[in-house]
Amino acid sequence: YLIRGVGLITKPEDIGKIILKEVKGIPVYVKNVAEVTIGSEIRQGAAIKNGYTESVAGIIQMIRGGNAREVVNRIKLKVAEINEGKLLPDGLQIVPFYDRTDLVNAAMFNVAKVLVEGVVLVIILLFLFLGDVRSSLIVVATLILTPLLTFLVMNRYGISANLMSLGGLAIAIGIMVDGSVVVVENTFAKLGERLKAGESKNRIILEAASEVGTPVLFGVGIIILVFMPLLSLEGMEGKMFAPMAITIAIALTISLILSFTLSPALCSYILKGGSEDDTKLVARLRAPYDRWLHWSLSNPKLVVKRSLIALAASLVGFVLLGKAFIPVMQEGSITPVIVRAPNISLDESIKLEFEAIKRIMTIPDVKMAVSRLGRGESPADPGQPNESDPIVTLKPLGDRSLNQEEIAQQIRDKLKTLPGIELAISQPIAARVDEMVSGVRSQVAIKIFGDDLLTLQKLGAQISQILTKMKGSNDLRIEQVSGQNYLNIKIDRDAIARYGINVSDVNEVIETAIGGKQASIVYEGERRFPLMLRYPAPYRDKVDAIENIILHSPDGAQVLMRDLAEISLVDGPAQISREAGKRRLVVGVNVDGRDLGGFVKEAQSLIAKQVELPEGYTLEWGGQFENMERAMARLMIIIPLTILAIFFLLFMLFKSIRLAALIILVLPFASIGGVVGLFIAG
């Protein structure tokens, strides 16, 4: 036989029957000195839906490398199965309040739309400029096959069809037909006369393709090289732009291969003849072009002079252009991050949050608002009970009367009158990206490093006053490092020595009485529950009650806590943040109505003039500005190296330093159009 002793606790009554000791032969049970009940974890958070009811909110996390659309679609099927099968009690339903695929699908639809429009426009232009249906169809074949083969390569190497990769494909649409156009046009021109002379069609096509092979190869290679600096970016910007650069490189490489394989093959089957004459459209455009070219060659000094003036003007314009990290994406949802006083209770915070969400729901263009306070059982997105980040889902774009910026301003106007809050308007994804970068959910973060918290607070207040007066400053917030109430129990070592009690004995009683201490574990099947010891609420929720807690000395004497320690309520730090081992305070601010780079440059100048940092205290600028500065600094190194590489390719092509330098010198003048375009686009 296997011998097994069974004595596990299975119900509360079993705990009550545990014997603590015997007094004159009479057992003293737990139930004689304590009340045994099924309790719950201390509540650390809450979720509020639409300002009228509390709810239970859950977050589903996707493992790294997963496909968001696939995962979410499978989740939706499971949610529908649960709801339709009425698997939850009392008619409860699972209602998604934030679905990342809504944004993904909208973005993908827009990019796909642009991609299709680009293909159509390129096809139209091909027919107009080539002037021959057969030649145009050959180039169109390259245009259609290149994206399809690009998708196959992307799938083979695990590159997802995301916003940036499809955006790269959209950018490359016009470029990917360049090689094929040159090959087909040269072939079409060669076939015109030489076929009549009785030459072999295949030989003519081979010679025509070989004739333009080198310039096409180098031309496409240089274009691919232009996008390579994006692969050198680090951090978040690297993860964003690398897929675009890789997709463009793949697409152009495939188009280059098709230009010298598919295009000549189709030419041999489809083209029946050719001509060196221009099409009607090209002939019409050539006349004014020839006049401009003749005038330029006749007045070279004047052309160079005017070009230099235009270049100088564009350089001035470039300096005046604003700088930003990346354009702000409209996510279709808004997150008003709300921070209250650190010492506020969860119950009071919930009460105030109800009022905030009710105000948000009065805005006509808001579809749903779900707020989460504090932290739940999952530590995936933690916060304090005084912090909340509602997710405000907007109505579909076609059903809104206002744009997203105007709705955000309405939310700001309705919430700013709430007492004792700090507010920062953001978006669900943007807020978390900002927080990952700088620790705060703001676009710009000024990090102050030093040893003394009071000095850090003083410097933070000075900086916030400067930022408040600046144009474009919005949603200013200072990291809360004070305002938390503390119950200090300062143990008197002389007093405890008189009674023979140790500091650890006092601390153990404090821990058990107020916070609760785990004594054992109760098993229920596969589930485990902690068995906690804790004083009833009336004996621990007031200072007087804590002062009257009884301790026992080694000789059995009863001693009150007040005789062993000084108990007082004091104000202390709400949190102490550190970065790289140094104490830190962050001032966060959003920028509205002006460029990020210009705002930070002005702020840096004002703070340098008006704020005097004590010895040992330093400032660092973080947030999106930190990403932008890092990317700019890296590009300032990589771009010159790329230009040098292009120069080397040109030298290999022309075998002449002068010709290669001449082409490189055109680059600054070509940038004039880019600067003008940025000004026009705003």
XYZ file of C-alpha atoms in Angstrom:
682
model
C 0.000 0.000 0.000
C 0.958 3.612 -0.545
C 0.356 5.537 2.653
C -0.995 9.077 2.225
C -2.030 11.503 4.920
C -4.894 13.768 3.786
C -5.371 16.960 5.750
C -5.569 19.791 3.252
C -7.858 22.711 4.012
C -10.873 22.569 1.709
C -13.316 25.101 3.217
C -13.298 28.081 5.640
C -14.603 25.893 8.477
C -11.401 23.824 8.312
C -9.373 26.959 9.039
C -11.610 27.838 11.974
C -10.968 24.425 13.530
C -7.180 24.814 13.584
C -5.909 24.660 17.185
C -3.643 27.533 18.218
C -2.822 26.325 21.735
C -4.268 24.673 24.840
C -5.141 26.460 28.068
C -5.549 24.067 31.003
C -6.402 21.262 28.617
C -8.946 23.300 26.664
C -8.052 23.852 22.982
C -8.139 27.406 21.597
C -9.309 27.356 17.974
C -8.784 29.978 15.274
C -12.550 30.541 15.246
C -12.347 31.555 18.932
C -10.012 34.494 18.223
C -10.650 35.399 14.575
C -13.332 35.585 11.922
C -12.646 33.397 8.883
C -14.182 34.717 5.658
C -13.622 34.439 1.931
C -12.130 37.786 0.983
C -10.711 39.391 -2.121
C -7.561 41.068 -3.321
C -7.162 44.725 -2.427
C -8.727 46.629 -5.280
C -6.146 48.564 -7.287
C -8.116 49.707 -10.320
C -11.446 50.135 -12.065
C -12.995 50.376 -15.525
C -15.845 52.718 -16.474
C -17.934 52.550 -19.630
C -19.640 55.617 -21.122
C -19.882 57.311 -17.720
C -22.857 55.322 -16.418
C -21.531 51.945 -15.257
C -18.455 50.144 -14.071
C -17.243 47.236 -16.161
C -14.553 44.599 -16.328
C -11.911 45.420 -18.932
C -9.356 43.025 -20.338
C -6.362 43.408 -22.632
C -5.335 40.713 -25.090
C -1.643 40.789 -25.886
C -0.188 39.459 -29.106
C 3.143 37.664 -28.942
C 6.045 39.304 -30.702
C 6.145 38.632 -34.424
C 2.446 37.802 -34.679
C 0.169 39.090 -37.421
C -2.206 41.583 -35.803
C -5.011 41.120 -38.311
C -4.941 37.327 -38.083
C -4.821 37.314 -34.293
C -7.621 39.860 -33.875
C -9.841 38.093 -36.413
C -9.467 34.822 -34.484
C -10.256 36.647 -31.246
C -13.400 38.131 -32.793
C -14.585 34.652 -33.746
C -14.073 33.438 -30.170
C -15.839 36.494 -28.728
C -18.793 35.919 -31.058
C -18.873 32.259 -30.009
C -18.959 33.243 -26.319
C -21.656 35.884 -26.803
C -23.873 33.822 -29.108
C -23.523 30.750 -26.910
C -24.501 32.795 -23.835
C -21.538 31.358 -21.966
C -21.412 34.311 -19.566
C -23.947 34.501 -16.698
C -26.856 36.943 -16.383
C -26.779 37.954 -20.043
C -23.320 39.525 -19.842
C -21.646 40.290 -23.165
C -18.055 40.929 -24.232
C -17.951 44.263 -26.081
C -14.663 45.344 -27.719
C -13.888 48.990 -26.944
C -10.579 49.232 -28.793
C -9.655 47.248 -31.871
C -6.278 47.970 -33.427
C -7.313 46.389 -36.715
C -9.790 49.240 -37.317
C -6.832 51.576 -37.744
C -4.803 48.956 -39.609
C -7.637 48.233 -42.051
C -8.316 51.929 -42.668
C -4.642 52.656 -43.257
C -4.204 49.608 -45.485
C -7.301 50.556 -47.486
C -5.966 54.068 -48.062
C -2.531 52.806 -49.099
C -4.038 50.138 -51.364
C -6.256 52.811 -52.906
C -3.240 55.042 -53.565
C -1.387 52.031 -54.974
C -4.185 51.252 -57.442
C -4.556 54.920 -58.400
C -0.802 55.104 -58.988
C -0.870 52.047 -61.238
C -3.761 53.484 -63.266
C -2.058 56.868 -63.666
C 1.220 55.258 -64.720
C -0.604 53.126 -67.305
C -2.355 56.203 -68.714
C 0.931 58.106 -68.948
C 2.608 55.136 -70.613
C -0.032 55.048 -73.346
C 0.203 58.827 -73.814
C 3.981 59.042 -74.018
C 4.873 55.758 -75.711
C 2.105 56.219 -78.262
C 2.017 52.527 -79.111
C -0.446 50.110 -77.564
C 1.816 47.063 -77.901
C 4.813 48.808 -76.321
C 2.635 50.097 -73.510
C 1.260 46.622 -72.770
C 4.801 45.240 -72.425
C 5.662 47.892 -69.831
C 2.309 47.358 -68.084
C 3.185 43.669 -67.722
C 6.281 44.681 -65.748
C 4.199 47.100 -63.699
C 1.714 44.378 -62.743
C 4.174 41.538 -62.149
C 6.647 43.531 -60.054
C 4.290 44.165 -57.072
C 3.065 40.548 -57.179
C 6.600 39.134 -57.132
C 7.526 41.660 -54.440
C 4.742 40.281 -52.241
C 6.072 36.745 -52.764
C 9.587 37.775 -51.720
C 8.211 39.687 -48.717
C 6.235 36.633 -47.640
C 9.282 34.390 -48.091
C 11.393 36.546 -45.784
C 8.677 37.371 -43.249
C 8.099 41.017 -44.193
C 4.463 41.868 -43.470
C 2.320 43.972 -45.788
C 2.029 46.853 -43.345
C 1.461 50.568 -43.777
C 5.138 51.392 -44.337
C 5.966 48.490 -46.661
C 2.919 49.169 -48.853
C 3.757 52.868 -48.726
C 7.198 51.998 -50.071
C 5.586 50.050 -52.889
C 3.363 53.042 -53.696
C 6.445 55.289 -53.852
C 8.182 52.845 -56.203
C 5.253 52.481 -58.632
C 6.499 55.129 -61.048
C 10.156 54.171 -60.667
C 9.735 50.440 -61.213
C 8.817 50.885 -64.896
C 11.815 53.088 -65.738
C 14.050 50.240 -66.857
C 11.338 48.565 -68.877
C 10.363 51.854 -70.568
C 13.947 52.510 -71.658
C 14.428 48.956 -72.965
C 11.088 48.840 -74.814
C 11.408 52.341 -76.265
C 14.937 51.684 -77.536
C 13.819 48.353 -78.977
C 10.817 49.985 -80.669
C 13.063 52.611 -82.241
C 15.619 50.044 -83.482
C 13.008 47.767 -85.000
C 11.638 50.516 -87.242
C 14.411 50.630 -89.857
C 16.408 47.478 -89.245
C 13.500 45.047 -89.676
C 12.910 46.493 -93.133
C 16.559 45.781 -93.927
C 15.931 42.102 -93.189
C 17.898 41.812 -89.952
C 16.976 39.187 -87.350
C 14.330 40.466 -84.956
C 15.820 38.697 -81.944
C 19.294 40.092 -82.713
C 17.892 43.618 -82.949
C 16.108 43.202 -79.598
C 19.240 41.762 -77.983
C 21.400 44.637 -79.222
C 18.795 47.224 -78.187
C 18.583 45.817 -74.647
C 22.376 45.512 -74.379
C 22.834 49.081 -75.570
C 20.867 50.529 -72.654
C 21.782 47.817 -70.156
C 24.584 49.651 -68.393
C 22.807 53.009 -67.882
C 19.606 51.262 -66.766
C 21.517 49.052 -64.322
C 23.406 51.972 -62.823
C 20.335 54.226 -62.813
C 18.178 51.767 -60.867
C 21.119 50.874 -58.623
C 21.577 54.524 -57.677
C 17.864 54.855 -56.860
C 18.074 51.793 -54.584
C 21.165 53.266 -52.954
C 19.272 56.492 -52.219
C 16.896 54.637 -49.880
C 19.602 52.698 -48.046
C 20.193 55.410 -45.369
C 16.753 54.532 -43.988
C 18.122 51.106 -43.035
C 20.700 52.766 -40.789
C 18.087 54.369 -38.528
C 17.843 53.027 -34.991
C 15.106 52.657 -32.408
C 11.485 53.318 -33.262
C 12.290 55.252 -36.446
C 14.351 52.325 -37.704
C 11.495 49.884 -37.149
C 9.144 52.241 -38.994
C 11.178 53.130 -42.073
C 13.241 49.973 -42.608
C 10.270 48.005 -44.108
C 9.690 50.828 -46.600
C 13.339 50.902 -47.739
C 13.506 47.103 -47.982
C 10.275 46.929 -50.003
C 11.477 49.600 -52.432
C 14.805 47.797 -52.866
C 13.050 44.471 -53.511
C 10.578 46.005 -55.982
C 13.247 47.867 -57.961
C 15.514 44.822 -58.082
C 12.650 42.693 -59.422
C 11.692 45.382 -61.949
C 15.318 45.543 -63.118
C 15.396 41.772 -63.654
C 12.079 41.870 -65.531
C 13.329 44.742 -67.699
C 16.102 42.531 -69.117
C 14.182 39.251 -69.198
C 10.426 39.643 -69.572
C 10.411 42.896 -71.549
C 12.752 41.703 -74.356
C 10.889 38.380 -74.514
C 7.537 40.129 -74.886
C 9.050 42.485 -77.460
C 9.957 39.506 -79.628
C 6.369 38.222 -79.519
C 4.284 41.393 -79.472
C 6.163 44.125 -81.358
C 5.677 43.873 -85.115
C 7.584 46.984 -86.063
C 8.777 50.291 -84.737
C 9.559 53.920 -85.373
C 12.052 56.526 -84.212
C 9.489 59.328 -84.612
C 8.102 61.034 -81.509
C 4.471 60.620 -80.532
C 2.151 63.579 -81.012
C 2.226 64.451 -77.299
C 6.020 64.221 -77.082
C 6.360 66.264 -80.287
C 4.197 69.025 -78.808
C 6.200 69.035 -75.592
C 9.525 68.915 -77.410
C 9.031 72.270 -79.147
C 8.939 74.438 -75.981
C 11.600 72.214 -74.435
C 13.913 72.794 -77.405
C 13.365 76.555 -77.112
C 14.203 76.530 -73.395
C 17.241 74.343 -74.002
C 18.501 76.595 -76.821
C 18.042 79.695 -74.643
C 19.855 78.030 -71.719
C 22.804 77.026 -73.909
C 22.958 80.544 -75.324
C 22.947 82.166 -71.855
C 24.872 79.789 -69.571
C 26.075 82.446 -67.117
C 22.579 83.855 -66.649
C 21.141 80.357 -66.113
C 23.782 79.518 -63.502
C 23.297 82.886 -61.770
C 19.525 82.486 -61.533
C 19.898 78.890 -60.413
C 22.257 79.945 -57.616
C 19.782 82.631 -56.512
C 16.982 80.047 -56.482
C 19.216 77.662 -54.527
C 20.043 80.350 -51.959
C 16.349 81.173 -51.606
C 15.517 77.499 -51.131
C 18.200 77.184 -48.437
C 16.626 80.105 -46.581
C 13.240 78.483 -47.052
C 14.572 75.181 -45.769
C 15.793 76.859 -42.583
C 12.355 78.425 -42.131
C 10.605 75.098 -42.637
C 9.437 73.450 -39.444
C 10.928 70.190 -38.256
C 8.957 67.223 -36.975
C 9.781 63.586 -36.353
C 6.942 61.997 -38.312
C 3.508 63.260 -39.416
C 0.794 62.691 -36.819
C -1.457 59.792 -37.797
C -5.164 60.159 -37.092
C -5.919 56.929 -35.206
C -9.687 57.425 -34.999
C -9.539 57.296 -31.190
C -8.459 59.852 -28.585
C -6.818 59.273 -25.208
C -7.179 62.124 -22.702
C -4.610 61.134 -20.056
C -5.910 62.354 -16.664
C -3.742 62.595 -13.541
C -5.139 63.564 -10.130
C -3.558 64.194 -6.738
C -1.416 61.215 -5.624
C -3.184 60.883 -2.257
C -6.671 60.520 -3.730
C -8.475 57.291 -2.859
C -9.594 54.885 -5.556
C -13.267 55.415 -4.636
C -12.960 59.190 -5.000
C -10.996 58.784 -8.225
C -13.773 56.568 -9.633
C -16.375 59.173 -8.688
C -14.486 61.937 -10.499
C -13.815 59.693 -13.492
C -17.550 59.070 -13.918
C -18.029 62.821 -14.229
C -15.177 63.121 -16.747
C -16.545 60.352 -18.986
C -20.079 61.767 -18.798
C -18.749 65.076 -20.095
C -16.902 63.362 -22.941
C -20.037 61.434 -23.959
C -21.941 64.702 -24.467
C -19.818 65.362 -27.573
C -21.921 64.290 -30.603
C -19.044 62.720 -32.551
C -18.025 60.360 -29.715
C -19.205 56.763 -30.128
C -17.871 55.193 -26.912
C -15.613 56.076 -24.000
C -14.064 53.453 -21.727
C -11.749 54.509 -18.936
C -9.300 52.464 -16.901
C -7.928 53.659 -13.575
C -5.023 52.234 -11.641
C -3.971 48.701 -12.377
C -5.841 45.431 -12.711
C -4.638 41.896 -12.165
C -2.520 42.110 -15.311
C 0.595 44.288 -15.121
C 0.581 44.891 -18.896
C -0.459 48.540 -18.668
C -0.061 49.617 -15.029
C -0.982 52.926 -13.457
C -1.714 54.479 -10.102
C -5.280 54.883 -8.736
C -4.989 58.618 -9.458
C -4.199 58.009 -13.152
C -6.567 57.185 -15.983
C -6.274 56.993 -19.747
C -9.760 56.729 -21.295
C -9.999 55.436 -24.834
C -12.524 57.619 -26.636
C -13.706 55.902 -29.814
C -14.986 58.313 -32.450
C -17.757 57.732 -34.951
C -16.747 56.698 -38.496
C -15.176 59.502 -40.510
C -18.204 59.958 -42.737
C -20.565 60.364 -39.764
C -18.574 63.098 -37.967
C -19.413 66.779 -38.057
C -15.930 67.763 -36.801
C -12.422 66.556 -37.541
C -10.326 64.767 -34.920
C -8.381 67.889 -33.860
C -11.615 69.783 -33.216
C -13.062 66.875 -31.219
C -9.858 66.704 -29.157
C -10.183 70.415 -28.395
C -13.801 69.896 -27.293
C -12.651 67.141 -24.915
C -9.949 69.459 -23.576
C -12.474 72.275 -23.026
C -14.930 70.003 -21.200
C -12.331 68.416 -18.901
C -10.141 71.396 -18.041
C -12.764 72.748 -15.616
C -12.564 69.590 -13.482
C -10.772 70.413 -10.224
C -7.293 69.124 -9.403
C -6.364 67.358 -12.635
C -3.520 67.421 -15.123
C -4.635 66.664 -18.674
C -2.743 65.566 -21.782
C -4.623 64.808 -25.000
C -3.094 62.011 -27.053
C -4.063 58.867 -28.968
C -3.905 55.227 -27.812
C -0.857 54.191 -29.837
C 0.866 57.591 -29.775
C 0.557 57.829 -25.976
C 2.204 54.466 -25.438
C 4.968 55.193 -27.926
C 5.701 58.491 -26.148
C 5.704 56.704 -22.801
C 8.136 54.048 -24.029
C 10.514 56.731 -25.290
C 10.488 59.186 -22.372
C 8.389 57.743 -19.550
C 5.553 60.251 -20.040
C 2.694 60.350 -22.508
C 3.709 63.679 -24.052
C 5.395 64.647 -27.308
C 8.222 66.537 -25.598
C 9.811 65.536 -22.294
C 12.288 67.717 -20.399
C 14.183 65.454 -18.011
C 15.788 67.106 -14.981
C 18.437 65.072 -13.153
C 19.704 65.742 -9.634
C 19.843 64.486 -6.055
C 17.307 66.575 -4.124
C 13.576 66.134 -4.836
C 12.667 69.637 -3.637
C 15.244 71.182 -5.965
C 13.952 69.061 -8.844
C 10.402 70.270 -8.131
C 11.555 73.896 -8.031
C 13.339 73.571 -11.371
C 10.330 71.773 -12.866
C 8.042 74.623 -11.780
C 10.366 77.214 -13.357
C 10.505 75.318 -16.642
C 6.730 74.811 -16.699
C 6.168 78.567 -16.273
C 8.382 79.223 -19.301
C 6.650 76.580 -21.431
C 3.175 77.823 -20.481
C 3.862 81.213 -22.088
C 5.167 79.746 -25.344
C 3.121 79.621 -28.519
C 2.012 76.067 -29.305
C 2.366 74.806 -25.732
C -0.449 72.484 -24.721
C -1.263 69.857 -22.089
C 1.641 70.805 -19.832
C 2.235 68.374 -16.983
C 4.897 67.885 -14.316
C 5.719 64.421 -13.036
C 4.189 64.093 -9.583
C 6.889 63.365 -7.035
C 5.156 64.703 -3.917
C 1.721 64.898 -2.328
C 1.485 61.330 -1.052
C 0.346 60.828 2.556
C 2.515 58.545 4.685
C 1.799 56.923 8.045
C 5.208 56.957 9.713
C 5.776 54.511 12.556
C 9.127 55.493 14.055
C 10.234 52.760 16.446
C 11.804 53.866 19.737
C 14.770 51.522 20.198
C 15.187 52.407 23.881
C 11.533 51.585 24.584
C 11.555 48.227 22.815
C 14.812 47.329 24.574
C 13.136 47.818 27.977
C 10.488 45.250 27.025
C 12.903 42.864 25.302
C 11.205 43.347 21.928
C 13.112 43.533 18.622
C 12.519 45.934 15.723
C 11.624 42.947 13.531
C 8.891 41.966 16.018
C 7.286 45.404 15.746
C 7.561 45.466 11.948
C 6.016 42.004 11.703
C 3.008 43.113 13.751
C 2.651 46.242 11.588
C 2.837 44.171 8.401
C 0.296 41.615 9.627
C -2.123 44.070 11.210
C -2.297 46.684 8.449
C -1.100 45.172 5.191
C -1.863 41.532 5.839
C 0.543 38.609 5.804
C 0.286 35.299 3.998
C 0.179 32.410 6.460
C -0.460 29.508 4.097
C -2.001 28.432 0.786
C -5.453 26.938 0.226
C -5.869 24.589 -2.755
C -9.033 24.215 -4.795
C -8.311 21.786 -7.593
C -5.612 23.390 -9.734
C -6.217 26.819 -8.229
C -4.280 28.283 -5.325
C -5.446 30.960 -2.911
C -3.363 32.728 -0.256
C -4.474 32.411 3.367
C -4.033 35.915 4.764
C -3.876 37.198 8.353
C -5.057 40.763 8.884
C -6.695 42.906 11.540
C -10.361 43.840 11.021
C -10.880 47.306 9.503
C -11.908 49.069 12.772
C -8.545 48.109 14.319
C -6.350 49.393 11.472
C -8.037 52.225 9.559
C -7.300 55.060 12.022
C -4.183 56.343 13.750
C -5.761 55.859 17.199
C -6.547 52.222 16.397
C -2.979 51.557 15.250
C -1.607 53.207 18.402
C -3.657 50.732 20.459
C -2.332 47.613 18.726
C -1.111 45.209 21.405
C 2.290 43.524 21.315
C 3.536 40.805 23.663
C 6.931 40.920 25.324
C 8.945 37.711 25.905
C 7.745 37.581 29.536
C 4.092 37.746 28.424
C 3.460 41.422 29.212
C 1.093 43.312 26.916
C 2.483 46.543 25.444
C 0.640 49.122 23.311
C 2.158 50.277 20.016
C 2.099 53.906 21.206
C 4.540 52.982 23.974
C 7.026 51.568 21.486
C 6.829 53.963 18.531
C 5.945 57.496 17.456
C 3.099 57.402 14.933
C 2.400 60.392 12.662
C 0.909 61.348 9.290
C 3.399 63.116 7.015
C 3.583 64.301 3.406
C 6.171 62.486 1.285
C 7.148 61.578 -2.265
C 4.496 60.006 -4.473
C 7.220 58.359 -6.501
C 10.958 58.565 -7.005
C 11.926 58.068 -10.631
C 15.427 57.158 -11.668
C 17.140 56.905 -15.019
C 20.690 55.625 -15.418
C 20.921 55.508 -11.625
C 20.055 59.204 -11.161
C 16.960 60.805 -9.663
C 14.801 62.339 -12.342
C 11.798 64.612 -12.762
C 10.039 64.976 -16.132
C 8.132 67.978 -17.464
C 5.945 66.874 -20.383
C 4.263 69.071 -22.985
C 2.418 68.575 -26.261
C 2.959 70.865 -29.244
C -0.055 72.188 -31.118
C -0.171 74.557 -34.068
C 3.573 74.709 -34.787
C 6.455 72.435 -35.669
C 8.098 70.301 -33.010
C 11.680 71.258 -33.867
C 11.006 75.007 -33.774
C 9.176 74.720 -30.459
C 12.002 72.786 -28.803
C 14.654 75.139 -30.195
C 12.838 78.162 -28.746
C 12.232 76.374 -25.435
C 15.891 75.410 -25.144
C 16.941 79.017 -25.705
C 14.494 80.430 -23.131
C 15.313 77.821 -20.484
C 19.065 78.323 -20.962
C 18.615 82.071 -20.351
C 16.099 81.978 -17.496
C 16.836 78.794 -15.523
C 20.071 78.458 -13.587
C 20.897 74.838 -12.853
C 22.662 74.157 -9.539
C 25.885 72.206 -9.603
C 25.246 68.524 -10.229
C 21.904 69.100 -12.004
C 21.441 68.506 -15.733
C 18.730 68.719 -18.401
C 17.948 66.275 -21.194
C 15.331 66.600 -23.928
C 13.347 63.483 -24.747
C 10.139 62.297 -26.360
C 9.606 62.549 -30.109
C 12.284 65.246 -30.211
C 14.817 62.702 -28.954
C 13.920 60.342 -31.809
C 14.112 63.168 -34.337
C 17.527 64.351 -33.129
C 18.915 60.817 -33.142
C 17.612 60.168 -36.663
C 18.887 63.530 -37.958
C 22.329 62.995 -36.442
C 22.613 59.570 -38.027
C 21.396 60.768 -41.420
C 23.939 63.618 -41.350
C 26.614 60.918 -41.395
C 24.957 58.368 -43.679
C 23.695 60.734 -46.416
C 27.173 62.141 -47.281
C 28.479 58.568 -47.399
C 25.596 57.646 -49.717
C 26.370 60.593 -52.007
C 29.998 59.463 -52.060
C 28.866 55.956 -53.026
C 26.683 57.402 -55.811
C 29.662 59.436 -57.032
C 31.713 56.229 -57.162
C 29.009 54.481 -59.220
C 28.853 57.428 -61.620
C 32.620 57.370 -61.971
C 32.475 53.652 -62.764
C 29.816 54.390 -65.400
C 31.446 57.376 -67.122
C 35.113 56.714 -66.281
C 35.373 60.472 -65.690
C 35.602 62.408 -62.426
C 34.440 65.562 -64.196
C 31.223 64.014 -65.522
C 30.478 62.306 -62.201
C 31.046 65.577 -60.325
C 28.839 67.431 -62.805
C 25.912 65.117 -62.073
C 26.471 65.299 -58.298
C 26.471 69.119 -58.503
C 22.925 68.958 -59.867
C 21.645 67.441 -56.576
C 21.451 70.713 -54.579
C 19.570 72.400 -57.431
C 17.139 69.475 -57.641
C 16.313 70.024 -53.949
C 14.763 73.398 -54.849
C 11.637 71.611 -56.031
C 11.461 69.613 -52.801
C 11.590 72.732 -50.628
C 8.944 74.464 -52.762
C 6.763 71.358 -52.549
C 7.036 71.301 -48.744
C 6.014 74.960 -48.572
C 3.022 74.379 -50.838
C 1.955 71.287 -48.866
C 2.261 73.176 -45.593
